[in-house]
Every structure is written in C-alpha cells, then in structure tokens.
PDB file of C-alpha atoms and ligand atoms in Angstrom:
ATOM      1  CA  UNK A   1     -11.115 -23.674  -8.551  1.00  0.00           C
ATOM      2  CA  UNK A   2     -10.520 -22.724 -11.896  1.00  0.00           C
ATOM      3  CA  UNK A   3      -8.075 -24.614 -14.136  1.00  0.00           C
ATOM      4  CA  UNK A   4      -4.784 -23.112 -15.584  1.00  0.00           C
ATOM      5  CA  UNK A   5      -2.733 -26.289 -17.205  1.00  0.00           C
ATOM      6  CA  UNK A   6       0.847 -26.935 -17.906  1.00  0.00           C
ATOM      7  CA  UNK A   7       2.080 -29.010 -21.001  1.00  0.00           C
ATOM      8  CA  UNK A   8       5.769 -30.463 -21.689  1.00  0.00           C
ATOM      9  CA  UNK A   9       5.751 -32.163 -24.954  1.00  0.00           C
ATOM     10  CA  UNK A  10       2.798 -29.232 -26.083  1.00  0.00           C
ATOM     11  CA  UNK A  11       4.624 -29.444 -29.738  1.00  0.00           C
ATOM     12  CA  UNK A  12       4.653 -33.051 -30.193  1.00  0.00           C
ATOM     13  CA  UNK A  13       2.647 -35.879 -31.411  1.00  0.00           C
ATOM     14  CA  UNK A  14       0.350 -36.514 -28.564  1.00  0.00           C
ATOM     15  CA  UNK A  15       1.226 -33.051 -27.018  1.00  0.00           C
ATOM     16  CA  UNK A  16      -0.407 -30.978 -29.793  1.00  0.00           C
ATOM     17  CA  UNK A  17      -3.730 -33.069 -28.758  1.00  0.00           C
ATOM     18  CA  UNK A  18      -3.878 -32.084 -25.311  1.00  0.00           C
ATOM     19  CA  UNK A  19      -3.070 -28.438 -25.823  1.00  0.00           C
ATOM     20  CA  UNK A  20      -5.735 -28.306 -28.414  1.00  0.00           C
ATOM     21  CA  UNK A  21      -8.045 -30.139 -26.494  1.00  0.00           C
ATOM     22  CA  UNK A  22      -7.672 -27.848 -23.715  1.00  0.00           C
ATOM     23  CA  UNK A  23      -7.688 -24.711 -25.856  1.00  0.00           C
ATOM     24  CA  UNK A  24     -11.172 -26.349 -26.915  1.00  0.00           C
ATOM     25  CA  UNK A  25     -12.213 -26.636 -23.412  1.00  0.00           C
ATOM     26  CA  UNK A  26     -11.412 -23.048 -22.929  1.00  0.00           C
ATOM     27  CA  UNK A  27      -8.092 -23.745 -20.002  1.00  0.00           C
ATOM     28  CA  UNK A  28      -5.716 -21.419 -19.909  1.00  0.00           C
ATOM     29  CA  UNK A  29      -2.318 -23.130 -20.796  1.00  0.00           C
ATOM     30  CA  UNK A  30       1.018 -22.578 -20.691  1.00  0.00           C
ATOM     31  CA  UNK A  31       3.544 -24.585 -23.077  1.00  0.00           C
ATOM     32  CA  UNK A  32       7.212 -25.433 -22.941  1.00  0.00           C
ATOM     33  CA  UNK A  33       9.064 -26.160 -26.405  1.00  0.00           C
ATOM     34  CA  UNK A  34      12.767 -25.361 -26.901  1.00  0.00           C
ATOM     35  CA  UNK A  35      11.477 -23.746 -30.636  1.00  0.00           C
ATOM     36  CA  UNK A  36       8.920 -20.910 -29.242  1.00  0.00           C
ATOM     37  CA  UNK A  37       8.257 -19.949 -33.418  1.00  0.00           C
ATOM     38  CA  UNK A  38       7.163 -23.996 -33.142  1.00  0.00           C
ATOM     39  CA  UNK A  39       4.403 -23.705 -30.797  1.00  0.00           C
ATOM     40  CA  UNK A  40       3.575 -20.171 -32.012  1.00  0.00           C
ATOM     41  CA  UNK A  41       2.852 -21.702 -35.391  1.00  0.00           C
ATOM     42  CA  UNK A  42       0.918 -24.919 -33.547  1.00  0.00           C
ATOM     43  CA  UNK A  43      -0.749 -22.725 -31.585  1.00  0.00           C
ATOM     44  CA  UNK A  44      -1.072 -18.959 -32.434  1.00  0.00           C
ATOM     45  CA  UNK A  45      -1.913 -16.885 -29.587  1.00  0.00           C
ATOM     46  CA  UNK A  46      -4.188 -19.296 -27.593  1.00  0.00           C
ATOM     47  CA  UNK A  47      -1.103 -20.477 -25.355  1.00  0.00           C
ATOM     48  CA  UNK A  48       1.270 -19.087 -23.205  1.00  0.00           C
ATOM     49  CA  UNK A  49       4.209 -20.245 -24.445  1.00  0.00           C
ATOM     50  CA  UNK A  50       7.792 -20.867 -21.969  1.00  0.00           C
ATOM     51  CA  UNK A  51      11.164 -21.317 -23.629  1.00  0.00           C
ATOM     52  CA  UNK A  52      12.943 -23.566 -22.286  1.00  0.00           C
ATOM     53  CA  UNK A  53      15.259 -27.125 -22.779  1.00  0.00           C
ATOM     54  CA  UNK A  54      14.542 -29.545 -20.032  1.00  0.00           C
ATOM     55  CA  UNK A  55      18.412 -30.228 -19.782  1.00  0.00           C
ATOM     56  CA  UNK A  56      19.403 -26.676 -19.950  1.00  0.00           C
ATOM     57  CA  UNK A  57      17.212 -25.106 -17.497  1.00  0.00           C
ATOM     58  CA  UNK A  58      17.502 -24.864 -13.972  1.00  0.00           C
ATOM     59  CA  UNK A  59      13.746 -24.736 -13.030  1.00  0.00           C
ATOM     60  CA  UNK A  60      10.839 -24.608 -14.328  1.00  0.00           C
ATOM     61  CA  UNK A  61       9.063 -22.332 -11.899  1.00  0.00           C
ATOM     62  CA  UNK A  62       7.828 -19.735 -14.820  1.00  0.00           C
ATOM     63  CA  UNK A  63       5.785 -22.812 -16.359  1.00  0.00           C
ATOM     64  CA  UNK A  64       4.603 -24.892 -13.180  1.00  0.00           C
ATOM     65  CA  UNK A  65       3.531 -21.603 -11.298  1.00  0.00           C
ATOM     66  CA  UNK A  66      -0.339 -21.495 -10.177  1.00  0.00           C
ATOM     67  CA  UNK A  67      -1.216 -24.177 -12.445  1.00  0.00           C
ATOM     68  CA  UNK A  68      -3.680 -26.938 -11.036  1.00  0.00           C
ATOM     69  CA  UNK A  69      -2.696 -29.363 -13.910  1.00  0.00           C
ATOM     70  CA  UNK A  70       0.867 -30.378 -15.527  1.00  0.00           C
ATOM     71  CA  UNK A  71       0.664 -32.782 -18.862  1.00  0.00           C
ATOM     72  CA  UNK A  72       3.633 -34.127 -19.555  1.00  0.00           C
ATOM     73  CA  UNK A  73       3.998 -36.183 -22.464  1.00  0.00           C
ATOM     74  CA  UNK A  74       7.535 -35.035 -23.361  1.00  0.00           C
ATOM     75  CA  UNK A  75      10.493 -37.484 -24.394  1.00  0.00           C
ATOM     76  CA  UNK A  76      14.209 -37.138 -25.496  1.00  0.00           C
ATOM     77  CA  UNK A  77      14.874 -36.955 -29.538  1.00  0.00           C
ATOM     78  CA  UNK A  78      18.160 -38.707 -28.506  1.00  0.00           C
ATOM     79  CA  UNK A  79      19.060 -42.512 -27.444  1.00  0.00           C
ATOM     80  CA  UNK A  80      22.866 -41.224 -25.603  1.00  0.00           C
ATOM     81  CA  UNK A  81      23.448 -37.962 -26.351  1.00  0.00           C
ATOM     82  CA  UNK A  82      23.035 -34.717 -24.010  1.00  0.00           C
ATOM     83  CA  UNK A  83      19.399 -34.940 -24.433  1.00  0.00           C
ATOM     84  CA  UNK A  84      19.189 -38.600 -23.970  1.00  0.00           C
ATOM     85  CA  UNK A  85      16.592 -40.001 -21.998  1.00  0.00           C
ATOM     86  CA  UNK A  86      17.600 -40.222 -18.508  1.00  0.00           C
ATOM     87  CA  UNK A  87      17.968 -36.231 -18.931  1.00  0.00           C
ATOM     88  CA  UNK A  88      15.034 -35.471 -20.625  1.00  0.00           C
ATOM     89  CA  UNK A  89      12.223 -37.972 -19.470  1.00  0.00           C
ATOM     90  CA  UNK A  90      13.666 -38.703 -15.487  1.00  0.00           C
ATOM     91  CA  UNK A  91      15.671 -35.333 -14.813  1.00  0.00           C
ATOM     92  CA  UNK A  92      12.858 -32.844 -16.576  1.00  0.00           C
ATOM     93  CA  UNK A  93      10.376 -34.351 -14.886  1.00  0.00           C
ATOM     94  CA  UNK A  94      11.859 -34.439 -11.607  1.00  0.00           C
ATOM     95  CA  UNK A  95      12.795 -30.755 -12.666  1.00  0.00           C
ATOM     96  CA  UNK A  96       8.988 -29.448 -12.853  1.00  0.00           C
ATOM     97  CA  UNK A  97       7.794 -31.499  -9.831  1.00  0.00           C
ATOM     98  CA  UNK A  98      10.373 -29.309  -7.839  1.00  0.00           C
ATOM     99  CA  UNK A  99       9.565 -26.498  -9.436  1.00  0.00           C
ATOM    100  CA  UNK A 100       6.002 -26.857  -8.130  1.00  0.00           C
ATOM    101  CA  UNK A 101       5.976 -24.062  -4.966  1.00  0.00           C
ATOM    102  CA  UNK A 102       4.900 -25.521  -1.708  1.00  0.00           C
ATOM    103  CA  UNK A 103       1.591 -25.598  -0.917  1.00  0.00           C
ATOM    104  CA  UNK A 104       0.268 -25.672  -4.809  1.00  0.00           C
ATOM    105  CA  UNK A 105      -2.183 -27.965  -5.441  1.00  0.00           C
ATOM    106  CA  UNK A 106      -0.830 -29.842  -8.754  1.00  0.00           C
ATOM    107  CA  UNK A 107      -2.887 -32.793 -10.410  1.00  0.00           C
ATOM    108  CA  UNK A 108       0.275 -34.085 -12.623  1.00  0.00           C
ATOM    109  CA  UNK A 109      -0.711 -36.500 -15.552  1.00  0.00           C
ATOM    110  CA  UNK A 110       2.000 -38.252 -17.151  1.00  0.00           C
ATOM    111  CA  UNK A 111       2.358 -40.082 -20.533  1.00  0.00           C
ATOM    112  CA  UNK A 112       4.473 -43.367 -19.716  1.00  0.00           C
ATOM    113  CA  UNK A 113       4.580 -46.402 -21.625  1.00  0.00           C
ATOM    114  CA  UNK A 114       3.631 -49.776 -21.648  1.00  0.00           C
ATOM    115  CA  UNK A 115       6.474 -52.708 -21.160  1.00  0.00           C
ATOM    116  CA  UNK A 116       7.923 -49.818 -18.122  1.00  0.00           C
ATOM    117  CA  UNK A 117       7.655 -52.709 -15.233  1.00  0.00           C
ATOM    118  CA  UNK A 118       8.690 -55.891 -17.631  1.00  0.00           C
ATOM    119  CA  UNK A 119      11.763 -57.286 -16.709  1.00  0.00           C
ATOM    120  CA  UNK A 120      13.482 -58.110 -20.036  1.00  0.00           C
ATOM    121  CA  UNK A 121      11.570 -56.289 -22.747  1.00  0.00           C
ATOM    122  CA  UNK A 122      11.824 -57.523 -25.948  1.00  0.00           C
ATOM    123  CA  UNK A 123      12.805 -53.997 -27.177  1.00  0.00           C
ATOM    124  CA  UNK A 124      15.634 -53.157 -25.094  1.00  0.00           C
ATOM    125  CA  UNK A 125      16.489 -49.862 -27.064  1.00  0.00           C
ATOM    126  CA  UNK A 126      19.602 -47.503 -26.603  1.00  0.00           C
ATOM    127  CA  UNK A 127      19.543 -45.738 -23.699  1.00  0.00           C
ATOM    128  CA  UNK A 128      16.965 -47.724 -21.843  1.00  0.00           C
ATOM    129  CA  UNK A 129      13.936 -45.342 -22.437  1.00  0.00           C
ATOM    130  CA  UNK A 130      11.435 -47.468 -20.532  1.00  0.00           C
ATOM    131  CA  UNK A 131      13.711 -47.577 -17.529  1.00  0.00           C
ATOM    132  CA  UNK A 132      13.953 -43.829 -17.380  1.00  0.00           C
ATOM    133  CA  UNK A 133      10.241 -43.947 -18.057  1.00  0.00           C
ATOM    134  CA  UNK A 134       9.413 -46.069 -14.849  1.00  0.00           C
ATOM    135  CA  UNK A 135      11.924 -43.596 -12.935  1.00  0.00           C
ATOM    136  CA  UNK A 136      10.393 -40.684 -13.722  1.00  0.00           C
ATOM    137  CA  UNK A 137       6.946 -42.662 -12.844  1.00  0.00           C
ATOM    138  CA  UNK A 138       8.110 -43.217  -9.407  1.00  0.00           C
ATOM    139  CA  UNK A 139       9.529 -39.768  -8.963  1.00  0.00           C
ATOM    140  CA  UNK A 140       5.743 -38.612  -9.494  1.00  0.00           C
ATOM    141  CA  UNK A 141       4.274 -41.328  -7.409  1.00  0.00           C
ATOM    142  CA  UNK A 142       6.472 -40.886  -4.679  1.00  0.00           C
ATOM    143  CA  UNK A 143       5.641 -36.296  -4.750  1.00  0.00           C
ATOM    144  CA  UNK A 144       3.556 -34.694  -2.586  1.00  0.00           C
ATOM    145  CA  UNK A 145       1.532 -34.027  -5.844  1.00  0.00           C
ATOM    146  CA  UNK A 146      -1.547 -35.706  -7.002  1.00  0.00           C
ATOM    147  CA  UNK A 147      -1.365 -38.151  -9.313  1.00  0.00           C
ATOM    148  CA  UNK A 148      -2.554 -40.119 -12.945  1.00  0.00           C
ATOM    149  CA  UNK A 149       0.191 -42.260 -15.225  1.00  0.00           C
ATOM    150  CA  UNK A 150      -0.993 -43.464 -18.311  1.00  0.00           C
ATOM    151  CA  UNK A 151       1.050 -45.795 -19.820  1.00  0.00           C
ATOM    152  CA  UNK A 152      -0.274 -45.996 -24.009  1.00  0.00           C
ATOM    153  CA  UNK A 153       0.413 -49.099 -25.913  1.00  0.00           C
ATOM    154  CA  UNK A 154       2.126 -48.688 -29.235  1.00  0.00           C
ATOM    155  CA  UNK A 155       1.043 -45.346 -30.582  1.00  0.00           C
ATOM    156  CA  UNK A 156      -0.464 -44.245 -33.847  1.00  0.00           C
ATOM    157  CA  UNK A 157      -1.504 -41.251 -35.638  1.00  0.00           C
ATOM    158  CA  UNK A 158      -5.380 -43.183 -36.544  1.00  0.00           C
ATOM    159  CA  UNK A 159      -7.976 -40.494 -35.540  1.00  0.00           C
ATOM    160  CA  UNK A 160      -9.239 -40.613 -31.753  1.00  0.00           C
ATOM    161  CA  UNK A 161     -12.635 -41.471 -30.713  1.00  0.00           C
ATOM    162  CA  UNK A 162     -13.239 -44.670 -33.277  1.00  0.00           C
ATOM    163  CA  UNK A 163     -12.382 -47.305 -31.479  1.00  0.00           C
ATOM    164  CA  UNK A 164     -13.183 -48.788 -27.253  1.00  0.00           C
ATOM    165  CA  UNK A 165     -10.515 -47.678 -24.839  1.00  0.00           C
ATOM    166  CA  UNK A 166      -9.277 -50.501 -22.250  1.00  0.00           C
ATOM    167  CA  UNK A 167      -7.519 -49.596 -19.386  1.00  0.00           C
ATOM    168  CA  UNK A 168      -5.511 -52.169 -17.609  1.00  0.00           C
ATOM    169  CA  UNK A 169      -2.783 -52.780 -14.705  1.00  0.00           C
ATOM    170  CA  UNK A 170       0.199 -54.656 -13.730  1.00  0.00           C
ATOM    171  CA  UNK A 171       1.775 -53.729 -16.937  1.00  0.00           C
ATOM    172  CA  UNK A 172       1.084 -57.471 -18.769  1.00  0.00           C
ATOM    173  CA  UNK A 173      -0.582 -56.681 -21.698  1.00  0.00           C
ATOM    174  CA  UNK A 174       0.115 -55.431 -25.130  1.00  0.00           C
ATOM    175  CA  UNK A 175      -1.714 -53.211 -27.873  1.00  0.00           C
ATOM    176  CA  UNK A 176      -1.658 -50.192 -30.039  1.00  0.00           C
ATOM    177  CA  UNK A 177      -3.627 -46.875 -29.436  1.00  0.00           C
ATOM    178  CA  UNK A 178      -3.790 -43.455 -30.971  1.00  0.00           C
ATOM    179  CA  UNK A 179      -2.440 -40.377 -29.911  1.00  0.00           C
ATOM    180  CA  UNK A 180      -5.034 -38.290 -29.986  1.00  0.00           C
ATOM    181  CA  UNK A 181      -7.063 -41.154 -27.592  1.00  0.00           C
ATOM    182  CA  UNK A 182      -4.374 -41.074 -25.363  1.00  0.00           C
ATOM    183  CA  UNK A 183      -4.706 -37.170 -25.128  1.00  0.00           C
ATOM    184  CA  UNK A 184      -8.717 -37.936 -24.309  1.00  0.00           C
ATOM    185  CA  UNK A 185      -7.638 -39.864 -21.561  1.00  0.00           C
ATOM    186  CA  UNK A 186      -5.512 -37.610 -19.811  1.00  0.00           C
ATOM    187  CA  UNK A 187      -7.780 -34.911 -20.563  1.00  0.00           C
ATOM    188  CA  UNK A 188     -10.573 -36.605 -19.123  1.00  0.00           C
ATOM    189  CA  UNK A 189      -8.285 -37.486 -15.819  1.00  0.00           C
ATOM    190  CA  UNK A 190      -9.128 -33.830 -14.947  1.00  0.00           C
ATOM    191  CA  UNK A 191     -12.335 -34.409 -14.197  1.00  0.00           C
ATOM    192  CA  UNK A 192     -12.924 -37.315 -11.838  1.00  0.00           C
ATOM    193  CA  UNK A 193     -11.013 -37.937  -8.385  1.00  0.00           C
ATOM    194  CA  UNK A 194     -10.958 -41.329  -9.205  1.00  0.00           C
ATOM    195  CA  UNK A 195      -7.944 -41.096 -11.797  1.00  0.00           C
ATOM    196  CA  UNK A 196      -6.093 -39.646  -8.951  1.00  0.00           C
ATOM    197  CA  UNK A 197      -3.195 -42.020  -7.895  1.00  0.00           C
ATOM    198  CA  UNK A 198      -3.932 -44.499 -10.949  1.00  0.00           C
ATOM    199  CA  UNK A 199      -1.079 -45.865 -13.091  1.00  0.00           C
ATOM    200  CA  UNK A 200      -2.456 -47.697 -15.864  1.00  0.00           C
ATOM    201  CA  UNK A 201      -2.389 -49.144 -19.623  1.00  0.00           C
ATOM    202  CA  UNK A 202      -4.140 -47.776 -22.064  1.00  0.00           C
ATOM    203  CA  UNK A 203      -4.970 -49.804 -25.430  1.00  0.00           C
ATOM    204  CA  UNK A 204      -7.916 -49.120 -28.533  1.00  0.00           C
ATOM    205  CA  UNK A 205      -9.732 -52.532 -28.772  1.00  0.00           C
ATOM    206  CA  UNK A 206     -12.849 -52.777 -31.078  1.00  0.00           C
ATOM    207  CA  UNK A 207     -16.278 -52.246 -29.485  1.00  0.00           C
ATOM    208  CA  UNK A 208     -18.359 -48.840 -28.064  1.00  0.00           C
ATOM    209  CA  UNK A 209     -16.537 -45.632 -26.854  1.00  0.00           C
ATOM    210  CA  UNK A 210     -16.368 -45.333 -23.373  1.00  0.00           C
ATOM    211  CA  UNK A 211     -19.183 -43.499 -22.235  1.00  0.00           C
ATOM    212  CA  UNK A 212     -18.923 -43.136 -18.258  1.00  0.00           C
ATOM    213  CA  UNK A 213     -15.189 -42.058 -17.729  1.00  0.00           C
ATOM    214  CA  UNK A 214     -15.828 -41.994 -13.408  1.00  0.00           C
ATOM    215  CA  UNK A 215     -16.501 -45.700 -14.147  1.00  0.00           C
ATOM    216  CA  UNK A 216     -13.347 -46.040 -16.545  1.00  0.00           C
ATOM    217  CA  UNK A 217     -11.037 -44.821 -13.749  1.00  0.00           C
ATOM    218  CA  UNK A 218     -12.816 -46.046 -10.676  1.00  0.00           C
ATOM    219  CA  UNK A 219     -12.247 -49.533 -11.252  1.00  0.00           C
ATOM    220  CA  UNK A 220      -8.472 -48.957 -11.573  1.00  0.00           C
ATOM    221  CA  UNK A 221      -6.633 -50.080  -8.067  1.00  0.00           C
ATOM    222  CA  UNK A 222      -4.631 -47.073  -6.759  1.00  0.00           C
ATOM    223  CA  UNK A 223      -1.021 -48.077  -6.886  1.00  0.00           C
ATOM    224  CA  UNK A 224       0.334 -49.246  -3.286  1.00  0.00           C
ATOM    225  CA  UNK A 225       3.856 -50.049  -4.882  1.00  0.00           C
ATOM    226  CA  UNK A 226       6.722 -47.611  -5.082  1.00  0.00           C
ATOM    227  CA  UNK A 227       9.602 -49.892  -5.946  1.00  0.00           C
TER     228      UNK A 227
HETATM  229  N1  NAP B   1       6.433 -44.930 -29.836  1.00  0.00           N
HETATM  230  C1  NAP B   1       5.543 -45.504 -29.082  1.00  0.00           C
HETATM  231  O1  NAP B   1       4.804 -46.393 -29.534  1.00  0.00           O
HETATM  232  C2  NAP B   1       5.377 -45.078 -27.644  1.00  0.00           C
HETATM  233  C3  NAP B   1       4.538 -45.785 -26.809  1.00  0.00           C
HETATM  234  C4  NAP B   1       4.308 -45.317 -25.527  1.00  0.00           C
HETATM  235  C5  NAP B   1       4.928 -44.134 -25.089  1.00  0.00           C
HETATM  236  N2  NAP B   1       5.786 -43.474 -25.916  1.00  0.00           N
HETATM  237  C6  NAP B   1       6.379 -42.212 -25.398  1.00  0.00           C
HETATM  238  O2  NAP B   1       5.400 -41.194 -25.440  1.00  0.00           O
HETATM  239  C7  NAP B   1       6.016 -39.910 -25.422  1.00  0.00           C
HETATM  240  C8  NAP B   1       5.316 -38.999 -26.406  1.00  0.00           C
HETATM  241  O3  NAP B   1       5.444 -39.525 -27.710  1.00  0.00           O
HETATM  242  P1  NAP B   1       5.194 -38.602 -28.993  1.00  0.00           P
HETATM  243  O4  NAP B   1       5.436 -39.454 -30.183  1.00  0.00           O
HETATM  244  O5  NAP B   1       3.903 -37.867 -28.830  1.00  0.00           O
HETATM  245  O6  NAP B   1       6.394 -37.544 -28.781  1.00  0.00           O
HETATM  246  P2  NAP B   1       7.143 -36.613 -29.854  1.00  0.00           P
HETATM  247  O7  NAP B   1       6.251 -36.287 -31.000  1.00  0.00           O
HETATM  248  O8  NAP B   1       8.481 -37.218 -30.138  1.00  0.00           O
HETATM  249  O9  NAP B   1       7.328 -35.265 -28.998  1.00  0.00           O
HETATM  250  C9  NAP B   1       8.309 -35.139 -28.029  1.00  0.00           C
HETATM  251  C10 NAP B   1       8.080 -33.814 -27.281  1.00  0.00           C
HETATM  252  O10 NAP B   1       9.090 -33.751 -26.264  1.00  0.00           O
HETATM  253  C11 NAP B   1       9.625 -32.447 -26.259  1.00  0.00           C
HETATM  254  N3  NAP B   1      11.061 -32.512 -25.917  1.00  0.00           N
HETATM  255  C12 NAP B   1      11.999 -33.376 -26.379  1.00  0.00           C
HETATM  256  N4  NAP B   1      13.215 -33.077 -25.846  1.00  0.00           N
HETATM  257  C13 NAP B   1      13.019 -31.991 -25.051  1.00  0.00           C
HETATM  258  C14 NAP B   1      13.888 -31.199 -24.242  1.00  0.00           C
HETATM  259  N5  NAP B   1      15.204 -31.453 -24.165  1.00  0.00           N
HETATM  260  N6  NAP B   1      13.356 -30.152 -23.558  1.00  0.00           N
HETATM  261  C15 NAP B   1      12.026 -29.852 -23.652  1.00  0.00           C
HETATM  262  N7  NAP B   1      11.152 -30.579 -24.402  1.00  0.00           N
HETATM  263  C16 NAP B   1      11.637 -31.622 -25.092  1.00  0.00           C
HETATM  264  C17 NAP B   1       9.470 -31.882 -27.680  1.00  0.00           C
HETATM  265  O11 NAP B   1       9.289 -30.476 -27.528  1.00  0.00           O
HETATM  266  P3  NAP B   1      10.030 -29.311 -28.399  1.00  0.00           P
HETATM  267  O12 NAP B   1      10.630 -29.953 -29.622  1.00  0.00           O
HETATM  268  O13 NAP B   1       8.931 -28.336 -28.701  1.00  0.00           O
HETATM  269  O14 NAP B   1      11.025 -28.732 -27.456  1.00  0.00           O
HETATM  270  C18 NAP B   1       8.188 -32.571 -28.145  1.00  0.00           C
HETATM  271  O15 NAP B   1       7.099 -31.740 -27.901  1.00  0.00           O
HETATM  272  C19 NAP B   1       7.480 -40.161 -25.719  1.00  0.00           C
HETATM  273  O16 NAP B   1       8.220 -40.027 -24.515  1.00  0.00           O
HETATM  274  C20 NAP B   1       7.513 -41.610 -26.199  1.00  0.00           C
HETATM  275  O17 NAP B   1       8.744 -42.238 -25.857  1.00  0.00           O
HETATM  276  C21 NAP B   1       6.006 -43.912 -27.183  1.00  0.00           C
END
C-alpha cells in the first residue's frame, strides 16, 4: 500500500525532522501547525499543510483521512493555561485517534518521554506533562490502531546519526538523545512489523550506529500493560 503520513508537531524541533525525512523519502504528508505561513516557510510546497489548534478544533478528520501513518510529536507551549498540557498532548491526541474513520488502517507513532511511568519524578513540572504524556500513551495503546511509542531521553539539537541508539523498557533508565535521532527512529518504525505495539526508551550512547533496525525493534517486548 502506498504511504501518505500525518504529522502534529510538523513545525517543531523534532517535528521538522520527520517531515523532512519523509519529504526525503518521497511520502506524501500532510502537516498540522496553528501558523500555516510557519510550515509554508519550513516546508514550501512539499507538504500539505492543515490549519488547525488541537484545543480549538473539533476533529481532525481533514488531516487523519487516508493516511497509513500519524507522527505525533506535538506538545503544549503552556504549563496551565488553555493550551496546557492535558489539552494539547492527552485531548489532541485522543482528538486525531477519533478522527481516524473506521476501517482505516493507521500505524500511529508517538513521541513520549522518558520518566512517563516513574512514580515521583524528580522533575515534577507545572501541569504534570509526563502524566498527560502517559495518558495520551494509553489512549493509543488501548485504539483499535496500530501502534509504536517512543519515549526519547533528554533531547538535544547535536546532529543525528553520530552516536549508537539504545532502546530500552520499563521506563528505568536515563539519558540524552537528539532530535533528529529520535525522528530516525520513528521514521524507521514504518518499516518493520516488529515496532508495532512497542513502547520504548530511546537514548544516544557511544559505540556503532545501528545497522539492522528489524533487530532494533524485535527484541523490544510488546506491551501487555494498559494501566
Ligand atoms: N525537553 C525534553 O528533553 C523532552 C524529552 C522527551 C520528550 N519531550 C517532549 O517531546 C515533544 C516534542 O518536543 P520538541 O522540543 O520537538 O517540541 P517543540 O519544538 O516545542 O514543538 C512543539 C510542536 O507542538 C505543536 N503544538 C503546540 N501546541 C499546539 C496546539 N495547541 N495545537 C497544535 N499544535 C500544537 C507546535 O506546532 P505549531 O506551533 O506549528 O502549531 C510544534 O510543532 C514535546 O511534547 C516535549 O514535551 C521533551
């Protein structure tokens, strides 16, 4: 089947990795960005681009129609305000996996975060983002839709493809990783069945770039646990 992509959070810091990254790989895709002139700078014609505010809107059937993947690496500017988190990162993405019409076949690939599952994280920021991160995580995991959550250590702007990716679970561990790596990750869950129902870490650690990405996902555990 051919691919036609999705991207909330196109205009951001990770976003603007996976949109080019898919431009590169020649997939049609269609952005959301409240500032259309944004993404129209970001990315000239090569995208179709959706207006829209993931409070404000009622649906997002005009950007989740016929596509076979939806990135979403999106997340609220605000701590408490209208836009805050819960809105934003749980009730936008809940938004677009309704908006998916019955019967599409949807491989969704979220950006999480690490610390999501720890109890009492030692950053326990305004508006409990990584709450609302782990919400919308298990509104995803508990869809109809197909499935990969990638939850980045502490991100950076370094350049991708310089350092080893690791890929862990049970949410224990702690690192750093770019952006643009973390956009080569979800790019490459595309490909391989194996990312499919995978929720996982993601951290750059010195040593070789990953060369056999079926292997990188296959020896993730699917996740049983919808809590
Ligand atoms: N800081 C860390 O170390 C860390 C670690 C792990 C995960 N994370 C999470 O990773 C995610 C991506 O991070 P990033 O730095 O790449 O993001 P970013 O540069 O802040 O970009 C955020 C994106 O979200 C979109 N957005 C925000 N509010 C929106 C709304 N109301 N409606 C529609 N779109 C909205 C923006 O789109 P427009 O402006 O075009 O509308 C923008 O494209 C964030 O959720 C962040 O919390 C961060």
């Amino acid at each position: 089947m051919e691919k036609i992509a999705a991207v909330m959070g196109a205009t951001g810091k990770t976003g603007k990795h996976i949109v080019q990254k898919l431009i590169e790989k020649n997939i049609p895709v269609r952005v959301l960005s409240r500032n259309p002139s944004k993404a129209k700078k970001m990315f000239g014609n090569n995208v179709q681009i959706i207006e829209g505010d993931l409070v404000q809107v009622k649906d997002l059937k005009e950007l989740v129609r016929s596509v076979t993947h939806l990135f979403a690496a999106h997340g609220a500017d605000n701590e408490l305000g209208e836009d805050r988190y819960e809105l934003v990162d749980f009730e936008g993405m809940k938004k677009a996996l309704k908006s998916v019409p019955n019967g599409q076949t949807t491989h969704v690939i979220y950006m999480s975060s690490i610390y999501v599952e720890r109890k009492n994280p030692p950053y326990n920021f305004p508006g409990n983002p990584l709450y609302w991160k782990r919400k919308a995580e298990q509104s995803i995991q508990k869809s109809v839709h197909a499935y990969t959550i990638v939850r980045p250590g502490w991100l950076n702007n370094d350049k991708g493809g310089k350092l080893r990716i690791v890929a862990e679970q049970g949410d224990q561990g702690d690192g750093k990783i770019s952006r643009e790596d973390v956009a080569a990750v979800m790019l490459q869950a595309m490909n391989f069945e194996s990312a499919k129902g995978k929720t996982f870490e993601v951290y750059n650690v010195a040593g070789a770039l990953v060369k056999n990405w079926n292997n990188f996902f296959s020896r993730l555990e699917r996740a049983v646990i919808l809590s």
